[in-house]
Structure formats: C-alpha cells, structure tokens
Coordinates of C-alpha atoms and ligand atoms in Angstrom, one line a residue:
M1 CA 87.5 134.1 161.0
M2 CA 84.7 131.9 162.0
H3 CA 82.4 135.0 161.9
A4 CA 83.6 135.9 158.4
V5 CA 83.1 132.4 157.1
A6 CA 79.5 132.3 158.7
Q7 CA 78.7 135.8 157.0
F8 CA 80.0 134.6 153.6
A9 CA 77.9 131.4 154.1
A10 CA 74.8 133.5 154.8
I11 CA 75.2 135.4 151.7
L12 CA 75.9 132.4 149.5
A13 CA 72.8 130.6 150.9
S14 CA 70.6 133.8 150.3
A15 CA 72.0 134.1 146.8
L16 CA 71.2 130.4 146.2
F17 CA 67.6 130.8 147.5
I18 CA 66.9 133.8 145.2
L19 CA 68.4 131.9 142.2
S20 CA 66.3 128.9 143.2
L21 CA 63.1 131.0 143.1
Y22 CA 64.1 132.7 140.0
W23 CA 64.9 129.5 138.1
M24 CA 61.6 128.1 139.2
N25 CA 59.8 130.4 136.8
D26 CA 60.7 128.3 133.9
P27 CA 60.3 124.5 133.2
K28 CA 63.7 124.6 131.4
T29 CA 65.6 125.8 134.5
A30 CA 63.4 124.2 137.3
R31 CA 65.8 121.3 137.8
H32 CA 68.6 123.8 138.6
A33 CA 66.3 125.5 140.9
V34 CA 65.8 122.3 143.0
V35 CA 69.6 121.9 143.1
A36 CA 70.3 125.6 144.2
G37 CA 67.5 125.4 146.8
V38 CA 69.0 122.2 148.3
T39 CA 72.5 123.3 148.2
G40 CA 71.3 126.7 149.8
M41 CA 69.7 124.9 152.6
L42 CA 72.8 122.7 153.1
V43 CA 75.1 125.7 153.3
A44 CA 72.6 127.4 155.7
V45 CA 72.3 124.5 158.2
L46 CA 76.2 123.9 158.2
A47 CA 76.9 127.5 158.7
T48 CA 74.5 127.7 161.7
W49 CA 75.7 124.3 163.0
F50 CA 79.4 125.4 163.0
Q51 CA 78.6 128.5 165.2
P52 CA 80.9 128.4 168.3
E53 CA 77.8 128.9 170.6
I54 CA 76.3 125.6 169.4
V55 CA 77.6 123.0 171.9
H56 CA 74.9 120.2 172.0
H57 CA 75.7 118.5 168.8
G58 CA 74.0 115.3 169.9
W59 CA 70.6 116.9 169.9
I60 CA 71.3 118.3 166.3
V61 CA 72.2 114.8 165.2
L62 CA 69.0 113.4 166.7
A63 CA 66.9 116.0 165.2
I64 CA 68.5 115.4 161.7
V65 CA 67.9 111.6 162.0
G66 CA 64.3 112.4 163.0
G67 CA 63.8 114.6 160.2
F68 CA 65.1 111.9 157.7
V69 CA 62.8 109.4 159.3
V70 CA 59.8 111.5 158.7
G71 CA 61.0 113.3 155.6
V72 CA 62.0 110.3 153.3
P73 CA 58.6 108.5 153.4
L74 CA 56.9 111.9 152.8
S75 CA 59.0 112.4 149.7
L76 CA 57.8 109.2 148.3
V77 CA 54.1 110.0 148.2
P78 CA 52.6 109.9 144.7
L79 CA 52.5 113.2 142.8
T80 CA 48.7 113.4 143.3
A81 CA 49.2 113.6 147.1
V82 CA 51.8 116.4 147.0
P83 CA 49.3 119.2 148.1
Q84 CA 48.6 117.5 151.3
R85 CA 52.3 116.6 151.6
T86 CA 53.1 120.3 151.2
A87 CA 50.6 121.3 153.7
L88 CA 52.2 118.8 156.3
S89 CA 55.6 120.5 155.6
H90 CA 54.1 123.8 156.5
A91 CA 52.5 122.3 159.5
F92 CA 56.0 121.0 160.7
G93 CA 57.6 124.5 159.9
G94 CA 54.8 126.3 161.8
L95 CA 55.2 123.9 164.8
A96 CA 58.9 124.3 164.8
A97 CA 58.6 128.2 164.8
G98 CA 55.8 128.1 167.6
L99 CA 57.9 125.8 169.8
V100 CA 61.1 127.8 169.4
G101 CA 59.1 130.9 170.3
T102 CA 57.5 129.4 173.4
A103 CA 60.9 128.0 174.6
E104 CA 62.6 131.3 174.1
Y105 CA 59.9 133.0 176.2
F106 CA 60.2 130.7 179.0
L107 CA 64.0 130.8 178.9
G108 CA 63.8 134.6 178.9
L109 CA 61.6 134.6 181.9
G110 CA 64.5 133.4 183.9
G111 CA 65.9 137.0 183.9
G112 CA 68.3 136.3 181.0
E113 CA 70.0 133.6 183.0
H114 CA 69.5 131.0 180.3
G115 CA 67.8 132.8 177.4
A116 CA 68.1 136.5 176.1
P117 CA 66.2 139.3 177.9
L118 CA 62.5 139.8 176.9
T119 CA 62.9 143.3 175.4
T120 CA 59.8 144.9 173.9
F121 CA 61.3 144.2 170.4
R122 CA 62.0 140.6 171.2
M123 CA 58.7 140.2 172.8
S124 CA 56.8 141.5 169.7
A125 CA 58.8 139.2 167.5
L126 CA 58.1 136.3 169.8
V127 CA 54.4 137.0 169.9
A128 CA 54.2 137.1 166.1
E129 CA 56.4 134.0 165.8
V130 CA 54.0 131.9 168.2
I131 CA 50.6 133.2 166.7
L132 CA 51.7 132.7 163.1
G133 CA 53.5 129.4 163.7
F134 CA 50.7 127.7 165.7
L135 CA 47.9 128.8 163.4
T136 CA 50.0 127.6 160.5
F137 CA 50.4 124.2 162.4
T138 CA 46.6 123.4 163.0
G139 CA 45.6 125.3 159.9
S140 CA 48.0 123.2 157.7
L141 CA 46.9 119.9 159.5
M142 CA 43.3 120.7 158.8
A143 CA 44.0 121.5 155.2
A144 CA 46.1 118.2 154.7
G145 CA 43.3 116.3 156.4
K146 CA 40.6 117.8 154.2
L147 CA 42.6 117.2 151.0
Q148 CA 43.4 113.5 152.2
E149 CA 39.8 113.1 152.7
V150 CA 40.3 112.1 156.4
K151 CA 37.0 110.6 157.6
W152 CA 36.5 112.8 160.8
I153 CA 37.4 116.1 159.0
P154 CA 34.3 117.4 157.1
Q155 CA 35.3 117.8 153.5
R156 CA 32.6 120.4 152.8
P157 CA 32.7 123.9 154.0
V158 CA 31.4 124.2 157.6
T159 CA 29.7 127.6 158.0
Y160 CA 27.4 129.2 160.6
P161 CA 26.1 132.6 161.1
G162 CA 28.6 135.3 162.6
Q163 CA 31.6 133.0 161.7
N164 CA 33.8 135.7 160.6
V165 CA 33.1 137.8 163.9
V166 CA 34.0 134.7 165.8
N167 CA 37.2 134.1 163.8
I168 CA 38.3 137.7 163.9
G169 CA 37.4 137.9 167.6
V170 CA 39.7 134.9 168.5
L171 CA 42.5 136.4 166.6
A172 CA 41.8 139.9 168.0
I173 CA 42.0 138.4 171.6
A174 CA 45.3 136.6 170.9
V175 CA 46.8 139.8 169.4
A176 CA 45.5 141.9 172.5
L177 CA 46.9 139.5 174.9
G178 CA 50.1 139.6 172.8
V179 CA 50.2 143.4 173.3
L180 CA 49.7 143.1 177.2
V181 CA 52.4 140.3 177.5
T182 CA 54.8 142.4 175.3
R183 CA 54.4 145.3 177.7
Q184 CA 54.8 143.2 180.9
P185 CA 56.5 139.9 179.9
T186 CA 57.5 138.9 183.5
T187 CA 54.5 139.7 185.8
A188 CA 52.7 136.7 187.4
W189 CA 49.9 136.5 184.8
S190 CA 52.2 136.8 181.9
P191 CA 53.0 133.1 181.4
H192 CA 49.3 132.2 181.6
A193 CA 48.5 134.8 179.0
F194 CA 51.2 133.6 176.8
I195 CA 49.9 129.9 176.9
T196 CA 46.5 131.2 176.3
I197 CA 47.9 133.0 173.1
V198 CA 49.3 129.7 172.0
G199 CA 45.7 128.0 172.6
L200 CA 43.9 130.8 170.7
A201 CA 46.4 130.6 167.7
L202 CA 45.9 126.8 167.6
L203 CA 42.1 127.2 167.7
F204 CA 42.3 130.1 165.1
G205 CA 44.1 127.8 162.6
V206 CA 41.2 125.3 162.8
L207 CA 38.5 128.0 162.5
L208 CA 40.3 129.5 159.6
I209 CA 40.0 126.3 157.6
I210 CA 36.8 124.8 158.3
P211 CA 34.6 127.2 156.3
I212 CA 36.8 126.7 153.2
G213 CA 35.7 124.3 150.4
G214 CA 37.8 121.9 148.4
A215 CA 38.2 124.0 145.5
D216 CA 39.8 126.9 147.3
M217 CA 42.2 124.6 149.3
P218 CA 45.3 125.2 147.1
T219 CA 45.1 129.0 147.5
V220 CA 44.8 128.5 151.3
I221 CA 47.8 126.1 151.3
S222 CA 49.8 128.7 149.5
I223 CA 48.8 131.4 152.1
L224 CA 49.6 128.9 154.9
N225 CA 53.0 128.8 153.3
S226 CA 53.4 132.5 153.5
Y227 CA 52.3 132.5 157.2
A228 CA 55.0 129.7 157.8
G229 CA 57.5 132.1 156.2
L230 CA 56.6 135.0 158.2
S231 CA 56.7 133.1 161.3
A232 CA 60.4 132.1 160.4
V233 CA 61.0 135.9 159.8
A234 CA 60.0 136.4 163.4
M235 CA 61.9 133.5 164.7
G236 CA 65.1 135.0 162.7
F237 CA 64.6 138.2 164.6
V238 CA 64.1 136.4 168.0
L239 CA 67.3 134.2 167.5
G240 CA 69.2 137.0 165.8
N241 CA 69.8 134.8 162.8
K242 CA 69.8 136.9 159.4
L243 CA 69.7 133.9 157.2
L244 CA 66.5 132.8 158.8
V245 CA 65.0 136.3 158.3
T246 CA 66.0 136.2 154.7
A247 CA 64.8 132.6 153.9
G248 CA 61.5 133.3 155.9
A249 CA 60.9 136.7 153.8
L250 CA 61.5 134.9 150.5
D251 CA 59.1 132.0 151.5
G252 CA 56.6 134.3 152.9
S253 CA 56.6 136.7 149.9
S254 CA 56.8 133.9 147.2
G255 CA 53.7 132.2 149.0
L256 CA 51.9 135.5 149.1
I257 CA 52.5 136.1 145.3
L258 CA 51.5 132.6 144.5
S259 CA 48.4 133.0 146.4
I260 CA 47.6 136.2 144.6
I261 CA 48.2 134.7 141.2
M262 CA 46.0 131.6 142.1
C263 CA 43.2 134.0 143.5
R264 CA 43.3 135.8 140.1
A265 CA 43.2 132.5 138.2
M266 CA 40.1 131.3 140.3
N267 CA 38.6 134.9 140.5
R268 CA 38.6 135.0 144.2
S269 CA 38.9 138.0 146.3
F270 CA 42.1 137.9 148.2
T271 CA 40.7 139.4 151.2
N272 CA 38.0 136.8 151.5
V273 CA 40.8 134.2 151.3
L274 CA 42.7 135.8 154.2
F275 CA 39.7 135.7 156.4
G276 CA 38.7 132.3 155.3
A277 CA 35.3 133.7 154.4
F278 CA 34.7 131.9 151.1
G279 CA 33.7 128.4 149.9
T280 CA 30.1 128.4 150.9
V281 CA 28.3 125.8 148.7
Q282 CA 24.8 126.6 147.8
K283 CA 22.8 124.1 145.7
I284 CA 22.8 124.9 142.1
A285 CA 20.4 123.6 139.5
A286 CA 21.6 120.5 138.1
T287 CA 21.3 120.7 134.4
A288 CA 23.7 118.0 133.2
E289 CA 21.7 115.0 134.6
Q290 CA 18.7 115.9 132.4
K291 CA 20.4 115.5 129.1
A292 CA 21.8 112.4 127.5
W293 CA 25.5 111.6 127.5
K294 CA 26.6 110.7 124.1
Q295 CA 29.4 108.1 123.7
E296 CA 32.0 107.6 120.8
T297 CA 34.0 104.6 120.0
V298 CA 37.7 104.7 120.0
E299 CA 37.6 104.1 116.2
G300 CA 35.3 107.0 115.7
A301 CA 37.3 109.3 117.9
A302 CA 40.6 108.4 116.1
Q303 CA 38.8 109.3 112.9
L304 CA 37.7 112.6 114.2
L305 CA 41.2 113.4 115.4
E306 CA 42.8 112.4 112.1
Q307 CA 40.5 114.5 110.2
A308 CA 41.3 117.6 112.3
S309 CA 43.7 120.4 111.4
S310 CA 44.0 121.7 115.0
V311 CA 43.6 119.7 118.3
V312 CA 43.8 121.2 121.9
V313 CA 44.4 118.7 124.6
I314 CA 43.1 119.7 127.9
P315 CA 44.7 117.5 130.6
G316 CA 43.4 117.5 134.3
Y317 CA 43.6 115.5 137.4
G318 CA 42.5 112.3 135.7
M319 CA 45.6 112.2 133.5
A320 CA 47.6 112.4 136.7
V321 CA 45.6 109.5 138.3
A322 CA 45.9 107.3 135.2
Q323 CA 49.5 108.3 134.8
A324 CA 48.6 108.7 131.1
Q325 CA 51.2 111.3 130.2
H326 CA 53.5 108.9 128.3
K327 CA 50.6 107.5 126.2
V328 CA 49.5 111.3 125.7
R329 CA 53.0 111.8 124.3
E330 CA 52.7 109.0 121.9
L331 CA 49.3 110.4 120.8
Y332 CA 51.0 113.8 120.3
D333 CA 53.5 112.1 118.0
Q334 CA 50.8 110.4 116.0
L335 CA 48.9 113.6 115.5
T336 CA 51.9 115.9 114.7
K337 CA 53.2 113.3 112.3
R338 CA 50.1 113.8 110.2
G339 CA 50.7 117.7 110.2
I340 CA 47.9 118.4 112.8
A341 CA 48.6 121.3 115.0
V342 CA 48.5 120.1 118.7
K343 CA 48.5 122.4 121.7
F344 CA 48.2 121.5 125.4
A345 CA 45.9 124.0 127.2
I346 CA 47.3 124.4 130.8
H347 CA 44.9 125.7 133.5
P348 CA 46.5 127.2 136.5
V349 CA 44.7 125.0 139.0
A350 CA 44.4 121.8 136.9
G351 CA 45.3 118.7 138.8
R352 CA 46.0 119.0 142.5
M353 CA 49.0 121.4 142.7
P354 CA 50.2 124.5 140.9
G355 CA 52.2 123.3 137.8
H356 CA 50.9 119.7 138.2
M357 CA 50.2 119.4 134.4
N358 CA 53.5 121.1 133.4
V359 CA 55.5 118.6 135.6
L360 CA 53.6 115.5 134.1
L361 CA 53.9 116.7 130.5
A362 CA 57.6 117.5 131.1
E363 CA 58.2 114.1 132.4
A364 CA 56.9 112.7 129.0
N365 CA 59.1 115.0 127.2
I366 CA 56.3 117.0 125.6
P367 CA 57.9 120.1 124.1
Y368 CA 57.5 123.3 126.2
T369 CA 56.4 125.1 123.1
A370 CA 53.4 122.9 122.6
L371 CA 52.1 124.1 126.0
A372 CA 49.8 127.2 126.2
E373 CA 48.4 129.0 129.1
M374 CA 44.6 129.6 129.4
D375 CA 44.8 133.3 128.5
E376 CA 46.7 132.4 125.3
I377 CA 44.5 129.4 124.2
N378 CA 41.0 130.7 124.9
P379 CA 40.8 133.1 122.0
E380 CA 41.9 130.1 119.8
M381 CA 39.3 127.8 121.0
P382 CA 36.4 128.8 118.6
Q383 CA 38.8 127.9 115.6
C384 CA 39.8 124.5 117.2
D385 CA 38.5 121.4 115.5
V386 CA 38.8 119.0 118.5
A387 CA 39.2 119.7 122.1
L388 CA 40.5 116.5 123.7
V389 CA 39.7 116.8 127.4
I390 CA 41.8 114.0 129.3
G391 CA 40.5 113.7 133.0
A392 CA 39.7 117.3 133.3
N393 CA 36.4 118.4 134.8
D394 CA 36.1 121.5 137.0
V395 CA 38.6 123.5 134.8
V396 CA 36.3 123.1 131.7
N397 CA 33.0 123.5 133.5
P398 CA 30.9 126.2 132.0
A399 CA 28.9 126.5 135.2
A400 CA 31.9 128.6 136.5
R401 CA 30.8 131.5 134.2
Y402 CA 27.2 131.8 135.3
A403 CA 26.2 129.5 138.3
K404 CA 26.1 131.9 141.2
G405 CA 26.5 129.8 144.4
S406 CA 28.5 127.0 142.8
P407 CA 31.9 126.5 144.5
I408 CA 33.7 127.2 141.1
Y409 CA 31.6 130.4 140.3
G410 CA 33.9 133.0 138.9
M411 CA 36.8 130.7 138.3
P412 CA 38.1 131.3 134.7
I413 CA 37.9 128.1 132.6
I414 CA 39.4 126.8 129.5
D415 CA 36.8 127.2 126.8
A416 CA 36.6 123.5 125.7
D417 CA 32.8 124.1 125.0
K418 CA 33.7 126.7 122.2
A419 CA 35.6 124.0 120.1
R420 CA 33.9 122.5 117.0
T421 CA 33.9 119.0 118.6
V422 CA 34.8 117.9 122.1
L423 CA 36.0 114.4 123.0
A424 CA 36.1 113.8 126.8
I425 CA 37.9 110.9 128.5
K426 CA 36.8 110.0 132.0
R427 CA 35.8 106.7 133.8
S428 CA 32.2 107.5 134.7
K429 CA 29.5 110.1 135.1
N430 CA 30.9 111.2 138.6
P431 CA 31.6 114.9 139.2
G432 CA 35.2 116.4 139.6
F433 CA 36.8 117.9 142.7
A434 CA 34.2 120.5 143.3
G435 CA 31.5 117.9 143.3
I436 CA 29.2 119.5 140.6
D437 CA 27.8 118.5 137.3
N438 CA 29.4 119.5 134.2
E439 CA 27.2 120.3 131.2
L440 CA 30.2 120.2 128.9
Y441 CA 29.7 116.4 128.8
V442 CA 26.1 116.7 127.6
Q443 CA 26.6 119.3 125.0
D444 CA 25.4 118.7 121.4
N445 CA 29.1 118.6 120.1
T446 CA 30.6 116.5 122.9
W447 CA 31.4 112.9 122.7
M448 CA 32.5 110.7 125.7
L449 CA 35.2 108.2 125.8
F450 CA 34.5 106.4 129.0
G451 CA 37.4 104.5 130.5
D452 CA 40.9 104.9 132.3
A453 CA 42.7 107.8 130.6
K454 CA 45.9 105.7 130.1
A455 CA 44.0 102.7 128.5
V456 CA 41.7 105.0 126.3
V457 CA 44.6 107.1 125.1
G458 CA 46.7 103.9 124.5
D459 CA 43.7 102.7 122.5
L460 CA 43.7 105.9 120.4
V461 CA 47.4 105.6 119.7
K462 CA 46.9 101.9 118.6
Q463 CA 44.0 102.9 116.2
L464 CA 46.2 105.7 114.7
T465 CA 49.2 103.7 114.5
G466 CA 47.1 100.8 112.7
R467 CA 45.7 103.3 110.3
G468 CA 49.3 104.6 109.2
L469 CA 49.7 107.7 107.4
H470 CA 47.5 108.5 104.4
Ligands
NAP501 P1 38.8 117.3 138.6 O1 37.7 118.5 138.6 O2 39.2 116.9 139.8 O3 38.2 116.3 137.7 C1 39.0 115.1 137.3 C2 38.3 114.2 136.6 O4 39.1 113.2 136.2 C3 37.1 113.6 137.3 O5 35.9 114.1 136.7 C4 37.3 112.1 137.2 O6 36.1 111.6 136.6 C5 38.5 112.0 136.1 N1 39.3 110.9 136.4 C6 39.8 110.5 137.5 N2 40.6 109.4 137.4 C7 40.7 109.2 136.1 C8 41.2 108.2 135.3 N3 42.1 107.2 135.8 N4 41.1 108.2 134.1 C9 40.3 109.0 133.5 N5 39.6 109.9 134.1 C10 39.9 110.2 135.5 O7 40.2 118.0 137.9 P2 40.4 119.3 137.1 O8 39.6 119.5 136.1 O9 42.0 119.1 136.8 O10 40.4 120.4 138.1 C11 41.2 120.5 139.4 C12 40.3 120.8 140.6 O11 41.1 120.5 141.7 C13 39.9 122.1 140.6 O12 38.5 122.2 141.3 C14 40.9 122.7 141.5 O13 40.4 123.9 142.2 C15 41.2 121.8 142.5 N6 42.6 121.8 143.1 C16 43.5 122.2 142.4 C17 44.8 122.3 142.9 C18 45.9 122.8 142.2 O14 46.9 123.4 142.8 N7 46.1 122.5 140.9 C19 45.0 121.7 144.3 C20 43.9 121.2 145.0 C21 42.6 121.2 144.4 P3 35.8 110.0 136.7 O15 35.9 109.8 138.2 O16 34.5 109.7 136.2 O17 36.8 109.2 136.0

C-alpha cells in the first residue's frame, strides 16, 4: 500500500514539475508555475519522508528548520540580487549532492554493513555526483561572490597563458582517478583517491569561474544550474530514488536549454562557455569620452514624447535599481492616452537575471501585448520617433557590433541608435555592467536626462499630466 502511494506521489510530483516548467514559458501562467513547482516539491518531500526505511525523523526536522533559517532571509533579498541568490541556491544543491555522495561511498566501504555495496554502476554514479556536486558548490560560490562584488574576489576575468590546459588537466585527473576508484573502490588507496577527487572538483569549480567576466556570468549561473541538476540525477541513481532522477533531469536540461538560449542572445560560443574560456577583456578605444554629452530638460523631453507617433521604451538594470516601473506605467498611460504607439523592447539579458524586465513590468500591470522581444522590435527601430532608454546601457551599446576585444562584442543589442531621437535616463556618465563607454549617449540624435529613473520618469509624467490633452 505504502509503495503504491509513493509511486503515485512520484508521478504526481513529476507531472507538477513538468507543468511548472511549461507554465513558466508565459508571463500569464507564470504564477501557476510557481504554485505547481512548490506543490510538486512538497509532495516529493512528504512522499520520501514517509518511506518505511526513514527512521531518524529528528534529523529531518532539524534539517528542515535549518533550511527555513537560511531560506527565508535568502528569499527576502531585493530583486536586483536574485542572480547571486540563485547562484547560492545552486551552491547548496551542489554541496548537498557532494556530501551525500561522499557519505554513501564511506558507508559502502564498510562492505555493505551500513551502506549499499559499491558496485561498478553505483561507483560511476557516485563519482559523477561528487565531481559535479562539488564543482557546482565552489563555482556557484565564486559566481555569487563576483556578482555581489565581494572585495577579495576579482570582478574582472583573471586569465593566464595555458589556462585551459590547466583547467582541463585538473578535471581530467579527477575523472581518471574516478575511473580507478570505480574499478577498485575498496583497496587501501581508494579512500585517499576519493578525497583527492573531492579536492580536485572543488578546485575545478574555482578555476572554471575566475576567467569569466561579469557580462557572461548569467550564462555561467545557468550552466551551474544544469550541473547541479545533473549531480542530482547521479544522486538519484545512487539512492535509488526515481523522483530525484526526474527532478534532476528536468533541472539539468532546463538549465542547459536556458544557457543555450542565453549564449545565442549574447552571441557566445557554447563550447567556450562550457570550458570557461571566454570573458577576456582587452582595452578598446574609448570613443565616447571624446564627444560632448547633450542634456535635455524634462520639459523638452515631454514635448518630444508628445509629438511622437511611436515610442519604444528600452528598460534596463537602472529601472530595477530605481524601482521606476510604476512611474513607467503612468508614463505609458499618459502616452497611450494621446494615441501614441508605445512598445517596450525587452533584451534577453537586460537587468541582472533572465526575465528581469518582464517581472518588473508585469508588477506594474503593463500589458504583455506592449512587450516586444529584441528580434521583433529591431526591424521597427528606424521608424521609431523616440527611443526612451531607461537605465539601460550594455544592451543598447553599439560597440557590441564592431569592437572586437570588448566584453560585449558579438552580443546582439536593441538598435536604439537607429531611432529618430534617443532620450536616455541615467544618473551619471558611469558605464554599465561591462564597464565600457557607450557611444549611444553622445550620438548626434541622443539627449540625456540625468537623474534617478523613478524621479525623472515621475517628472515626465507630471509634465504630461500638467499639459493635459490637446
Ligand atoms: P547595465 O549595462 O548594467 O546599465 C545599467 C545602467 O543603469 C547604468 O549605466 C547606470 O548608470 C544606470 N542606473 C543605475 N541605477 C540607476 C538609477 N537609479 N536611475 C537611473 N539609472 C540608473 O544594464 P543593462 O543595459 O540592463 O545590461 C545588463 C547587463 O548586465 C549586461 O551586461 C548583462 O550581460 C549583464 N547581466 C545580465 C544578467 C541577466 O540575466 N539579465 C545577469 C547578470 C548580468 P548610472 O550609474 O550613471 O546611473
């Protein structure tokens, strides 16, 4: 009876996980996706907990309390810090898989007295689990540290000659030791070799991340997500837990698909990402600083907007920092009331996490129909009267098209520069995430509105409201 209930729960949880991923495809169903995912996980945990072989309930309660103590504050971080928070979650997932794998190996060494026997199949899964788990742990910690701008972790890519040979060499030694331990798991040297594999995996995680520059970090976090999923698959085989295999496979494959989509969006080669071989920054000629920045007043900008027939709003990280989305909604209302066609151009890596802009704009109830993806909006940009850039920088930087050696070279951008007029809101002349100048701001048809995005957009709304409809 208990077995049948567990089987049913596993199927139900798997179905909920698949539905959750499916519903995530569309902002309209994304909330259902969250509910389905959480319910699936609850069913999975309860179904596993009530297995007859689980006897130490106190430890499980303690682990759940520990999870809450860490998880609740983590869930309260601002939206702008979600990428590093996600990286931390992957780190915990990787650590859990690595520790379970290590414990299962040492239990199995006792000749099957406490743990299951170390068969070749089990050993292969164990080795995969600890390598993937521990490299995900240190790699994700490094990625979180880089994004959080922790002082002692260099933000810029750290590269040296022969780096790939060293990195691949470390991984190859770990895999070779893994093959040896799999063949002879219980000889005198095997536990030492196993611990060496753990050490090499931890080291590989660090080596994998240090050559990677900030602009590529989102893709790397997504790949680490995929590694965490794969280590969970291996753990599922080790523990004989089918649900863990399904959940890990979904996690691993969705992370992989997201990484590929992001690689395409940023024009990165996926193999380079896998081997952490990109992100080298070379100095590029600074062109922007030689030209003058032209400023516009809020009154002038409001007039330009009022006279336009089509406006494309290009939001970026600055809109998130300023929490300007509600003011942006008011501006949208003011403009559409005047019969102006307003669209929001969404770059796949605008902000600090995939879908960042979609989440903010949905929060402000901006209709989904007003949102356009990069490929859809770019052909329309030459006919656009005003491109209103709100706290976006790298995703509208024309240097991405031609500046070889720039960290954003090859990344497709939103063609704001092709609009008839560009209005750009930012606080200063500082660069964006990739740390490079942006010639869009000094282009002949660009006018800057310096200030906090929420305040400037609020002032624009006031101007338009004060003018009334003509
Ligand atoms: P960005 O290049 O980081 O530029 C943001 C701009 O917003 C800055 O130039 C900043 O200029 C301005 N800003 C900041 N606070 C502001 C405020 N309160 N009011 C007005 N402006 C403000 O952003 P982006 O164009 O969205 O590009 C995203 C970058 O992040 C890309 O390089 C991408 O690869 C990277 N990234 C993306 C993700 C992802 O998954 N989406 C994750 C991690 C990294 P001032 O300081 O002068 O105001």
